[in-house]
Amino acid sequence: MTTSSFAVLALLDLRPWTGYELTQQAKRSLRYAWPKSERLLYSEPKKLVELGYATVHTEEQGGRSRNVYTITEDGTAALGGWMSTRTQAPRLEIEAMLRLLFADHGSEGDVLRSLEELESDIGEHHRAIVELMGSYLDGGHPFPERTHLSVLFATFQIEMFKAMERWIEFARGEIDDWPSTKDLGMTGRTEVLTRLLAEDRSPLEQAPVLSGRPAATR
Amino acid sequence: MTTSSFAVLALLDLRPWTGYELTQQAKRSLRYAWPKSERLLYSEPKKLVELGYATVHTEEQGGRSRNVYTITEDGTAALGGWMSTRTQAPRLEIEAMLRLLFADHGSEGDVLRSLEELESDIGEHHRAIVELMGSYLDGGHPFPERTHLSVLFATFQIEMFKAMERWIEFARGEIDDWPSTKDLGMTGRTEVLTRLLAEDRSPLEQAPVLSGRPAATR
DNA sequence: AGTTCGCTACTGCAGGTTGCAGTAATTGGG
DNA sequence: CCCAATTACTGCAACCTGCAGTAGCGAACT
């Protein structure tokens, strides 16, 4: 049983779902906490059936059949057991940051484009969450009794998205001040930043608005 | 060629490394942008050799031998080509958030413990980065001409860590106000939060310090 | 009436990735 | 002299992803 198994099991504990419905639900909610491929969302419930944590029955709808998965008592018990296990460390894969670390292999345009791509990917998710919150106000939550959980999670997402967007703006300002991506090393400005970070202070808090052109080298 | 291949190739472009050194270097720098297993860091350079992007030669050091990998011209060219490709969307795996989404399967203690575990995992990384910045000031950077890149990346990490830590404090305050993890649904407080989020406003900005006990239901 | 497009509803498979176990030599401390 | 930690890997099972392929359905367009 992997964390992904428990993620699917937790969904099955809400109500029975078909494989396809699981993929759709994962796209809406799970994706931001535990991003998994569509493929896995089809495979995982099959494994749960093998382990006795769920049952399948095929429903005929027109000429098409679909597999409906239902949690068993053993499944509920397994889910309960999971709650008391150690939570895995978070894992953040951000290719744009990898490209930043090795930005000296390319031009300033390359890094800036990479940051733009990051910004647009984040922006999409950001807008999706804001819209979702609107839909909770208008039409309510698909599982009304769980609204408090979805909304608290949404506060996390909004904080992360805003923090990333703020940082991207800041980074743009810094990179714009570079004469090149290469061989800058410990410039005056970099030293200022390093000193702030070594004291665990945020360089963004200093000039919250006028991030356009901070003193480049002093 | 995967992004991980390019990550290793980028390291090889700095200087030749042995497999073991690659794992150690990845632990220090890459981990926070592109977390990969030790196992992969041993396999990846072998693949690069097969593709002609690197060469190996075994050095004898005592009775032990180690494989030293060096980038080829083809490798440098491939790396240059990568710079102009589309950056992948970020991918954030945070089990603690999955557990929050399904917190109604367990007790308040379970969610709070999960948040504590998240906090401690983040805290470790947070401290490591601050310490690293101190070492840049004292002893310098292992590749001095690349200091500006490492430091700009570090500003990102510090922003993320601080944002997560702030949110965890906020979430603790919210959860403490819950009478239970289950069946709360759209309480007054949740509606307040939903409204803020639907307007893309941060609920943390409201009460930056006194996050202990916000008006629970009004 | 026929065709195409998009959605529903999956499966197979190759290849990327991880964690663990196992091997073996070197170094430093008690 | 022994033991633990570090160096320096490899093999393997199991996990996970992306892509291609299959197939029925409904609505729109021609």
mmCIF file of N, CA and C in Angstrom, chain A residues 40-154:
data_model
loop_
_atom_site.group_PDB
_atom_site.id
_atom_site.type_symbol
_atom_site.label_atom_id
_atom_site.label_comp_id
_atom_site.label_asym_id
_atom_site.label_seq_id
_atom_site.Cartn_x
_atom_site.Cartn_y
_atom_site.Cartn_z
ATOM 1 N N LEU A 40 -2.767 5.855 -13.324
ATOM 2 C CA LEU A 40 -2.696 5.261 -11.989
ATOM 3 C C LEU A 40 -4.078 5.187 -11.352
ATOM 4 N N LEU A 41 -4.881 6.202 -11.626
ATOM 5 C CA LEU A 41 -6.223 6.247 -11.035
ATOM 6 C C LEU A 41 -7.111 5.115 -11.559
ATOM 7 N N TYR A 42 -6.739 4.559 -12.702
ATOM 8 C CA TYR A 42 -7.447 3.382 -13.197
ATOM 9 C C TYR A 42 -6.894 2.099 -12.582
ATOM 10 N N SER A 43 -5.573 2.069 -12.354
ATOM 11 C CA SER A 43 -4.919 0.849 -11.853
ATOM 12 C C SER A 43 -5.136 0.648 -10.353
ATOM 13 N N GLU A 44 -5.109 1.760 -9.627
ATOM 14 C CA GLU A 44 -5.101 1.675 -8.165
ATOM 15 C C GLU A 44 -6.329 0.950 -7.591
ATOM 16 N N PRO A 45 -7.554 1.286 -8.023
ATOM 17 C CA PRO A 45 -8.710 0.577 -7.467
ATOM 18 C C PRO A 45 -8.675 -0.931 -7.742
ATOM 19 N N LYS A 46 -8.103 -1.331 -8.861
ATOM 20 C CA LYS A 46 -7.960 -2.770 -9.147
ATOM 21 C C LYS A 46 -7.111 -3.453 -8.083
ATOM 22 N N LYS A 47 -6.036 -2.753 -7.685
ATOM 23 C CA LYS A 47 -5.143 -3.303 -6.664
ATOM 24 C C LYS A 47 -5.873 -3.404 -5.338
ATOM 25 N N LEU A 48 -6.708 -2.391 -5.058
ATOM 26 C CA LEU A 48 -7.467 -2.383 -3.800
ATOM 27 C C LEU A 48 -8.430 -3.571 -3.760
ATOM 28 N N VAL A 49 -9.005 -3.916 -4.908
ATOM 29 C CA VAL A 49 -9.910 -5.076 -4.971
ATOM 30 C C VAL A 49 -9.132 -6.348 -4.664
ATOM 31 N N GLU A 50 -7.940 -6.481 -5.259
ATOM 32 C CA GLU A 50 -7.094 -7.656 -5.022
ATOM 33 C C GLU A 50 -6.773 -7.823 -3.545
ATOM 34 N N LEU A 51 -6.569 -6.691 -2.875
ATOM 35 C CA LEU A 51 -6.201 -6.709 -1.452
ATOM 36 C C LEU A 51 -7.423 -6.852 -0.536
ATOM 37 N N GLY A 52 -8.611 -6.823 -1.133
ATOM 38 C CA GLY A 52 -9.824 -6.977 -0.334
ATOM 39 C C GLY A 52 -10.297 -5.678 0.305
ATOM 40 N N TYR A 53 -9.723 -4.551 -0.112
ATOM 41 C CA TYR A 53 -10.108 -3.255 0.459
ATOM 42 C C TYR A 53 -11.255 -2.605 -0.320
ATOM 43 N N ALA A 54 -11.617 -3.208 -1.452
ATOM 44 C CA ALA A 54 -12.730 -2.675 -2.250
ATOM 45 C C ALA A 54 -13.346 -3.818 -3.050
ATOM 46 N N THR A 55 -14.531 -3.573 -3.556
ATOM 47 C CA THR A 55 -15.177 -4.541 -4.452
ATOM 48 C C THR A 55 -15.534 -3.822 -5.754
ATOM 49 N N VAL A 56 -15.623 -4.589 -6.845
ATOM 50 C CA VAL A 56 -16.058 -4.022 -8.130
ATOM 51 C C VAL A 56 -17.384 -4.632 -8.513
ATOM 52 N N HIS A 57 -18.218 -3.884 -9.205
ATOM 53 C CA HIS A 57 -19.286 -4.489 -9.985
ATOM 54 C C HIS A 57 -19.428 -3.657 -11.243
ATOM 55 N N THR A 58 -19.651 -4.344 -12.367
ATOM 56 C CA THR A 58 -19.742 -3.630 -13.635
ATOM 57 C C THR A 58 -21.196 -3.271 -13.902
ATOM 58 N N GLU A 59 -21.365 -1.992 -14.213
ATOM 59 C CA GLU A 59 -22.698 -1.496 -14.545
ATOM 60 C C GLU A 59 -22.782 -1.330 -16.046
ATOM 61 N N GLU A 60 -23.901 -1.763 -16.641
ATOM 62 C CA GLU A 60 -24.093 -1.530 -18.067
ATOM 63 C C GLU A 60 -24.862 -0.233 -18.247
ATOM 64 N N GLN A 61 -24.280 0.635 -19.069
ATOM 65 C CA GLN A 61 -24.982 1.890 -19.351
ATOM 66 C C GLN A 61 -24.979 2.038 -20.861
ATOM 67 N N GLY A 62 -26.101 1.686 -21.475
ATOM 68 C CA GLY A 62 -26.129 1.595 -22.929
ATOM 69 C C GLY A 62 -25.318 0.380 -23.319
ATOM 70 N N GLY A 63 -24.561 0.454 -24.357
ATOM 71 C CA GLY A 63 -23.733 -0.659 -24.777
ATOM 72 C C GLY A 63 -22.391 -0.655 -24.076
ATOM 73 N N ARG A 64 -22.180 0.407 -23.254
ATOM 74 C CA ARG A 64 -20.898 0.638 -22.618
ATOM 75 C C ARG A 64 -20.933 0.119 -21.194
ATOM 76 N N SER A 65 -19.847 -0.483 -20.717
ATOM 77 C CA SER A 65 -19.828 -0.940 -19.322
ATOM 78 C C SER A 65 -18.829 -0.118 -18.531
ATOM 79 N N ARG A 66 -19.097 0.064 -17.237
ATOM 80 C CA ARG A 66 -18.154 0.773 -16.387
ATOM 81 C C ARG A 66 -18.002 0.041 -15.072
ATOM 82 N N ASN A 67 -16.794 0.099 -14.520
ATOM 83 C CA ASN A 67 -16.504 -0.588 -13.264
ATOM 84 C C ASN A 67 -16.756 0.350 -12.104
ATOM 85 N N VAL A 68 -17.639 -0.058 -11.213
ATOM 86 C CA VAL A 68 -17.918 0.752 -10.034
ATOM 87 C C VAL A 68 -17.223 0.120 -8.833
ATOM 88 N N TYR A 69 -16.404 0.919 -8.137
ATOM 89 C CA TYR A 69 -15.634 0.425 -6.993
ATOM 90 C C TYR A 69 -16.261 0.907 -5.687
ATOM 91 N N THR A 70 -16.369 -0.014 -4.730
ATOM 92 C CA THR A 70 -16.948 0.296 -3.420
ATOM 93 C C THR A 70 -15.975 -0.154 -2.341
ATOM 94 N N ILE A 71 -15.805 0.656 -1.302
ATOM 95 C CA ILE A 71 -14.882 0.309 -0.220
ATOM 96 C C ILE A 71 -15.490 -0.808 0.643
ATOM 97 N N THR A 72 -14.621 -1.657 1.210
ATOM 98 C CA THR A 72 -15.076 -2.705 2.132
ATOM 99 C C THR A 72 -14.755 -2.290 3.564
ATOM 100 N N GLU A 73 -15.185 -3.098 4.521
ATOM 101 C CA GLU A 73 -14.885 -2.801 5.928
ATOM 102 C C GLU A 73 -13.384 -2.847 6.178
ATOM 103 N N ASP A 74 -12.725 -3.856 5.569
ATOM 104 C CA ASP A 74 -11.265 -3.942 5.672
ATOM 105 C C ASP A 74 -10.619 -2.662 5.145
ATOM 106 N N GLY A 75 -11.201 -2.124 4.074
ATOM 107 C CA GLY A 75 -10.682 -0.894 3.487
ATOM 108 C C GLY A 75 -10.779 0.271 4.452
ATOM 109 N N THR A 76 -11.927 0.410 5.083
ATOM 110 C CA THR A 76 -12.113 1.492 6.061
ATOM 111 C C THR A 76 -11.115 1.356 7.208
ATOM 112 N N ALA A 77 -10.914 0.095 7.631
ATOM 113 C CA ALA A 77 -9.973 -0.157 8.726
ATOM 114 C C ALA A 77 -8.556 0.235 8.306
ATOM 115 N N ALA A 78 -8.169 -0.151 7.094
ATOM 116 C CA ALA A 78 -6.830 0.172 6.591
ATOM 117 C C ALA A 78 -6.628 1.683 6.553
ATOM 118 N N LEU A 79 -7.679 2.385 6.132
ATOM 119 C CA LEU A 79 -7.630 3.841 6.059
ATOM 120 C C LEU A 79 -7.416 4.444 7.446
ATOM 121 N N GLY A 80 -8.114 3.890 8.424
ATOM 122 C CA GLY A 80 -7.948 4.351 9.800
ATOM 123 C C GLY A 80 -6.517 4.163 10.274
ATOM 124 N N GLY A 81 -5.933 3.017 9.923
ATOM 125 C CA GLY A 81 -4.552 2.734 10.315
ATOM 126 C C GLY A 81 -3.571 3.717 9.712
ATOM 127 N N TRP A 82 -3.864 4.156 8.490
ATOM 128 C CA TRP A 82 -2.965 5.087 7.790
ATOM 129 C C TRP A 82 -2.840 6.400 8.547
ATOM 130 N N MET A 83 -3.954 6.847 9.147
ATOM 131 C CA MET A 83 -3.980 8.144 9.827
ATOM 132 C C MET A 83 -2.858 8.273 10.867
ATOM 133 N N SER A 84 -2.475 7.147 11.475
ATOM 134 C CA SER A 84 -1.501 7.240 12.569
ATOM 135 C C SER A 84 -0.069 6.947 12.112
ATOM 136 N N THR A 85 0.161 6.863 10.790
ATOM 137 C CA THR A 85 1.526 6.651 10.307
ATOM 138 C C THR A 85 2.218 7.993 10.062
ATOM 139 N N ARG A 86 3.531 7.957 9.945
ATOM 140 C CA ARG A 86 4.321 9.169 9.743
ATOM 141 C C ARG A 86 4.016 9.778 8.366
ATOM 142 N N THR A 87 3.813 11.071 8.329
ATOM 143 C CA THR A 87 3.572 11.772 7.072
ATOM 144 C C THR A 87 4.885 11.943 6.314
ATOM 145 N N GLN A 88 4.863 11.608 5.023
ATOM 146 C CA GLN A 88 6.068 11.771 4.203
ATOM 147 C C GLN A 88 6.449 13.238 4.040
ATOM 148 N N ALA A 89 7.743 13.471 3.901
ATOM 149 C CA ALA A 89 8.231 14.827 3.646
ATOM 150 C C ALA A 89 7.689 15.324 2.309
ATOM 151 N N PRO A 90 7.462 16.637 2.205
ATOM 152 C CA PRO A 90 6.973 17.170 0.932
ATOM 153 C C PRO A 90 8.065 17.057 -0.131
ATOM 154 N N ARG A 91 7.636 17.072 -1.368
ATOM 155 C CA ARG A 91 8.564 16.900 -2.482
ATOM 156 C C ARG A 91 8.174 17.886 -3.562
ATOM 157 N N LEU A 92 9.022 18.878 -3.791
ATOM 158 C CA LEU A 92 8.695 19.935 -4.738
ATOM 159 C C LEU A 92 9.583 19.837 -5.979
ATOM 160 N N GLU A 93 8.994 19.443 -7.087
ATOM 161 C CA GLU A 93 9.709 19.362 -8.368
ATOM 162 C C GLU A 93 9.411 20.617 -9.162
ATOM 163 N N ILE A 94 10.422 21.467 -9.333
ATOM 164 C CA ILE A 94 10.200 22.722 -10.046
ATOM 165 C C ILE A 94 11.305 22.893 -11.077
ATOM 166 N N GLU A 95 11.006 22.487 -12.301
ATOM 167 C CA GLU A 95 12.028 22.506 -13.347
ATOM 168 C C GLU A 95 12.551 23.911 -13.574
ATOM 169 N N ALA A 96 11.685 24.912 -13.432
ATOM 170 C CA ALA A 96 12.105 26.298 -13.644
ATOM 171 C C ALA A 96 13.259 26.659 -12.702
ATOM 172 N N MET A 97 13.273 26.077 -11.485
ATOM 173 C CA MET A 97 14.336 26.377 -10.523
ATOM 174 C C MET A 97 15.622 25.667 -10.913
ATOM 175 N N LEU A 98 15.500 24.475 -11.472
ATOM 176 C CA LEU A 98 16.668 23.767 -12.002
ATOM 177 C C LEU A 98 17.309 24.608 -13.095
ATOM 178 N N ARG A 99 16.472 25.162 -13.958
ATOM 179 C CA ARG A 99 16.978 25.989 -15.060
ATOM 180 C C ARG A 99 17.599 27.281 -14.533
ATOM 181 N N LEU A 100 17.039 27.809 -13.438
ATOM 182 C CA LEU A 100 17.628 28.997 -12.825
ATOM 183 C C LEU A 100 19.019 28.681 -12.281
ATOM 184 N N LEU A 101 19.138 27.538 -11.599
ATOM 185 C CA LEU A 101 20.426 27.137 -11.027
ATOM 186 C C LEU A 101 21.499 27.035 -12.097
ATOM 187 N N PHE A 102 21.092 26.642 -13.320
ATOM 188 C CA PHE A 102 22.062 26.485 -14.400
ATOM 189 C C PHE A 102 21.835 27.524 -15.494
ATOM 190 N N ALA A 103 21.345 28.686 -15.083
ATOM 191 C CA ALA A 103 21.010 29.734 -16.047
ATOM 192 C C ALA A 103 22.215 30.221 -16.826
ATOM 193 N N ASP A 104 23.410 29.996 -16.284
ATOM 194 C CA ASP A 104 24.608 30.468 -16.984
ATOM 195 C C ASP A 104 24.923 29.653 -18.244
ATOM 196 N N HIS A 105 24.169 28.588 -18.490
ATOM 197 C CA HIS A 105 24.332 27.856 -19.747
ATOM 198 C C HIS A 105 23.541 28.500 -20.878
ATOM 199 N N GLY A 106 22.651 29.415 -20.526
ATOM 200 C CA GLY A 106 21.823 30.046 -21.548
ATOM 201 C C GLY A 106 21.830 31.554 -21.405
ATOM 202 N N SER A 107 20.954 32.199 -22.142
ATOM 203 C CA SER A 107 20.881 33.658 -22.110
ATOM 204 C C SER A 107 19.935 34.111 -21.002
ATOM 205 N N GLU A 108 19.919 35.416 -20.766
ATOM 206 C CA GLU A 108 18.948 35.965 -19.819
ATOM 207 C C GLU A 108 17.532 35.714 -20.322
ATOM 208 N N GLY A 109 17.381 35.795 -21.642
ATOM 209 C CA GLY A 109 16.082 35.507 -22.244
ATOM 210 C C GLY A 109 15.593 34.109 -21.894
ATOM 211 N N ASP A 110 16.490 33.135 -21.880
ATOM 212 C CA ASP A 110 16.107 31.761 -21.552
ATOM 213 C C ASP A 110 15.548 31.655 -20.131
ATOM 214 N N VAL A 111 16.265 32.235 -19.164
ATOM 215 C CA VAL A 111 15.777 32.163 -17.763
ATOM 216 C C VAL A 111 14.451 32.879 -17.640
ATOM 217 N N LEU A 112 14.373 34.059 -18.226
ATOM 218 C CA LEU A 112 13.152 34.854 -18.083
ATOM 219 C C LEU A 112 11.962 34.127 -18.712
ATOM 220 N N ARG A 113 12.202 33.475 -19.843
ATOM 221 C CA ARG A 113 11.130 32.714 -20.476
ATOM 222 C C ARG A 113 10.698 31.558 -19.576
ATOM 223 N N SER A 114 11.675 30.895 -18.987
ATOM 224 C CA SER A 114 11.371 29.789 -18.083
ATOM 225 C C SER A 114 10.521 30.265 -16.907
ATOM 226 N N LEU A 115 10.864 31.447 -16.376
ATOM 227 C CA LEU A 115 10.083 32.008 -15.263
ATOM 228 C C LEU A 115 8.671 32.362 -15.713
ATOM 229 N N GLU A 116 8.568 32.857 -16.947
ATOM 230 C CA GLU A 116 7.241 33.167 -17.492
ATOM 231 C C GLU A 116 6.378 31.916 -17.612
ATOM 232 N N GLU A 117 7.013 30.841 -18.051
ATOM 233 C CA GLU A 117 6.292 29.569 -18.182
ATOM 234 C C GLU A 117 5.829 29.085 -16.813
ATOM 235 N N LEU A 118 6.709 29.226 -15.835
ATOM 236 C CA LEU A 118 6.327 28.875 -14.462
ATOM 237 C C LEU A 118 5.145 29.721 -14.011
ATOM 238 N N GLU A 119 5.250 31.025 -14.280
ATOM 239 C CA GLU A 119 4.199 31.949 -13.868
ATOM 240 C C GLU A 119 2.856 31.584 -14.509
ATOM 241 N N SER A 120 2.916 31.199 -15.770
ATOM 242 C CA SER A 120 1.659 30.906 -16.448
ATOM 243 C C SER A 120 1.067 29.580 -15.964
ATOM 244 N N ASP A 121 1.931 28.600 -15.659
ATOM 245 C CA ASP A 121 1.438 27.328 -15.116
ATOM 246 C C ASP A 121 0.782 27.546 -13.755
ATOM 247 N N ILE A 122 1.449 28.356 -12.922
ATOM 248 C CA ILE A 122 0.912 28.654 -11.599
ATOM 249 C C ILE A 122 -0.383 29.448 -11.733
ATOM 250 N N GLY A 123 -0.369 30.435 -12.641
ATOM 251 C CA GLY A 123 -1.536 31.278 -12.847
ATOM 252 C C GLY A 123 -2.783 30.473 -13.176
ATOM 253 N N GLU A 124 -2.619 29.463 -14.013
ATOM 254 C CA GLU A 124 -3.752 28.601 -14.365
ATOM 255 C C GLU A 124 -4.367 27.944 -13.130
ATOM 256 N N HIS A 125 -3.499 27.358 -12.319
ATOM 257 C CA HIS A 125 -3.984 26.707 -11.096
ATOM 258 C C HIS A 125 -4.592 27.731 -10.153
ATOM 259 N N HIS A 126 -3.915 28.873 -10.053
ATOM 260 C CA HIS A 126 -4.369 29.933 -9.171
ATOM 261 C C HIS A 126 -5.814 30.337 -9.525
ATOM 262 N N ARG A 127 -6.017 30.624 -10.813
ATOM 263 C CA ARG A 127 -7.360 31.005 -11.262
ATOM 264 C C ARG A 127 -8.375 29.896 -11.001
ATOM 265 N N ALA A 128 -7.945 28.635 -11.230
ATOM 266 C CA ALA A 128 -8.864 27.503 -11.035
ATOM 267 C C ALA A 128 -9.360 27.445 -9.587
ATOM 268 N N ILE A 129 -8.447 27.693 -8.634
ATOM 269 C CA ILE A 129 -8.825 27.617 -7.221
ATOM 270 C C ILE A 129 -9.771 28.754 -6.849
ATOM 271 N N VAL A 130 -9.463 29.949 -7.317
ATOM 272 C CA VAL A 130 -10.318 31.101 -7.023
ATOM 273 C C VAL A 130 -11.733 30.848 -7.572
ATOM 274 N N GLU A 131 -11.774 30.316 -8.780
ATOM 275 C CA GLU A 131 -13.062 30.000 -9.392
ATOM 276 C C GLU A 131 -13.816 28.937 -8.581
ATOM 277 N N LEU A 132 -13.075 27.936 -8.126
ATOM 278 C CA LEU A 132 -13.678 26.862 -7.326
ATOM 279 C C LEU A 132 -14.318 27.424 -6.066
ATOM 280 N N MET A 133 -13.621 28.389 -5.439
ATOM 281 C CA MET A 133 -14.159 28.998 -4.219
ATOM 282 C C MET A 133 -15.452 29.745 -4.536
ATOM 283 N N GLY A 134 -15.458 30.401 -5.684
ATOM 284 C CA GLY A 134 -16.685 31.051 -6.128
ATOM 285 C C GLY A 134 -17.825 30.054 -6.262
ATOM 286 N N SER A 135 -17.503 28.900 -6.808
ATOM 287 C CA SER A 135 -18.546 27.879 -7.011
ATOM 288 C C SER A 135 -19.058 27.320 -5.680
ATOM 289 N N TYR A 136 -18.183 27.306 -4.665
ATOM 290 C CA TYR A 136 -18.645 26.847 -3.340
ATOM 291 C C TYR A 136 -19.675 27.827 -2.778
ATOM 292 N N LEU A 137 -19.450 29.117 -3.040
ATOM 293 C CA LEU A 137 -20.373 30.148 -2.540
ATOM 294 C C LEU A 137 -21.708 30.062 -3.285
ATOM 295 N N ASP A 138 -21.618 29.866 -4.598
ATOM 296 C CA ASP A 138 -22.834 29.842 -5.424
ATOM 297 C C ASP A 138 -23.580 28.525 -5.281
ATOM 298 N N GLY A 139 -22.910 27.442 -5.698
ATOM 299 C CA GLY A 139 -23.618 26.161 -5.802
ATOM 300 C C GLY A 139 -23.339 25.197 -4.688
ATOM 301 N N GLY A 140 -22.397 25.552 -3.812
ATOM 302 C CA GLY A 140 -22.069 24.635 -2.725
ATOM 303 C C GLY A 140 -21.021 23.617 -3.112
ATOM 304 N N HIS A 141 -20.635 22.806 -2.166
ATOM 305 C CA HIS A 141 -19.583 21.811 -2.287
ATOM 306 C C HIS A 141 -20.224 20.464 -2.619
ATOM 307 N N PRO A 142 -19.583 19.645 -3.457
ATOM 308 C CA PRO A 142 -20.160 18.329 -3.775
ATOM 309 C C PRO A 142 -20.369 17.455 -2.538
ATOM 310 N N PHE A 143 -19.542 17.629 -1.509
ATOM 311 C CA PHE A 143 -19.747 16.924 -0.237
ATOM 312 C C PHE A 143 -19.824 17.999 0.846
ATOM 313 N N PRO A 144 -21.014 18.577 1.018
ATOM 314 C CA PRO A 144 -21.163 19.791 1.840
ATOM 315 C C PRO A 144 -20.509 19.695 3.214
ATOM 316 N N GLU A 145 -20.588 18.530 3.835
ATOM 317 C CA GLU A 145 -20.063 18.377 5.205
ATOM 318 C C GLU A 145 -18.534 18.448 5.235
ATOM 319 N N ARG A 146 -17.892 18.460 4.049
ATOM 320 C CA ARG A 146 -16.436 18.492 3.998
ATOM 321 C C ARG A 146 -15.911 19.856 3.517
ATOM 322 N N THR A 147 -16.794 20.835 3.438
ATOM 323 C CA THR A 147 -16.405 22.152 2.930
ATOM 324 C C THR A 147 -15.240 22.740 3.720
ATOM 325 N N HIS A 148 -15.297 22.626 5.058
ATOM 326 C CA HIS A 148 -14.255 23.239 5.893
ATOM 327 C C HIS A 148 -12.858 22.725 5.533
ATOM 328 N N LEU A 149 -12.750 21.433 5.140
ATOM 329 C CA LEU A 149 -11.452 20.850 4.790
ATOM 330 C C LEU A 149 -10.959 21.390 3.452
ATOM 331 N N SER A 150 -11.836 21.383 2.455
ATOM 332 C CA SER A 150 -11.465 21.897 1.128
ATOM 333 C C SER A 150 -11.031 23.347 1.206
ATOM 334 N N VAL A 151 -11.754 24.129 2.001
ATOM 335 C CA VAL A 151 -11.464 25.566 2.066
ATOM 336 C C VAL A 151 -10.146 25.821 2.799
ATOM 337 N N LEU A 152 -9.890 25.067 3.863
ATOM 338 C CA LEU A 152 -8.616 25.257 4.569
ATOM 339 C C LEU A 152 -7.449 24.878 3.661
ATOM 340 N N PHE A 153 -7.641 23.801 2.898
ATOM 341 C CA PHE A 153 -6.606 23.416 1.935
ATOM 342 C C PHE A 153 -6.428 24.515 0.885
ATOM 343 N N ALA A 154 -7.539 25.084 0.453
ATOM 344 C CA ALA A 154 -7.474 26.153 -0.560
ATOM 345 C C ALA A 154 -6.683 27.353 -0.040
#
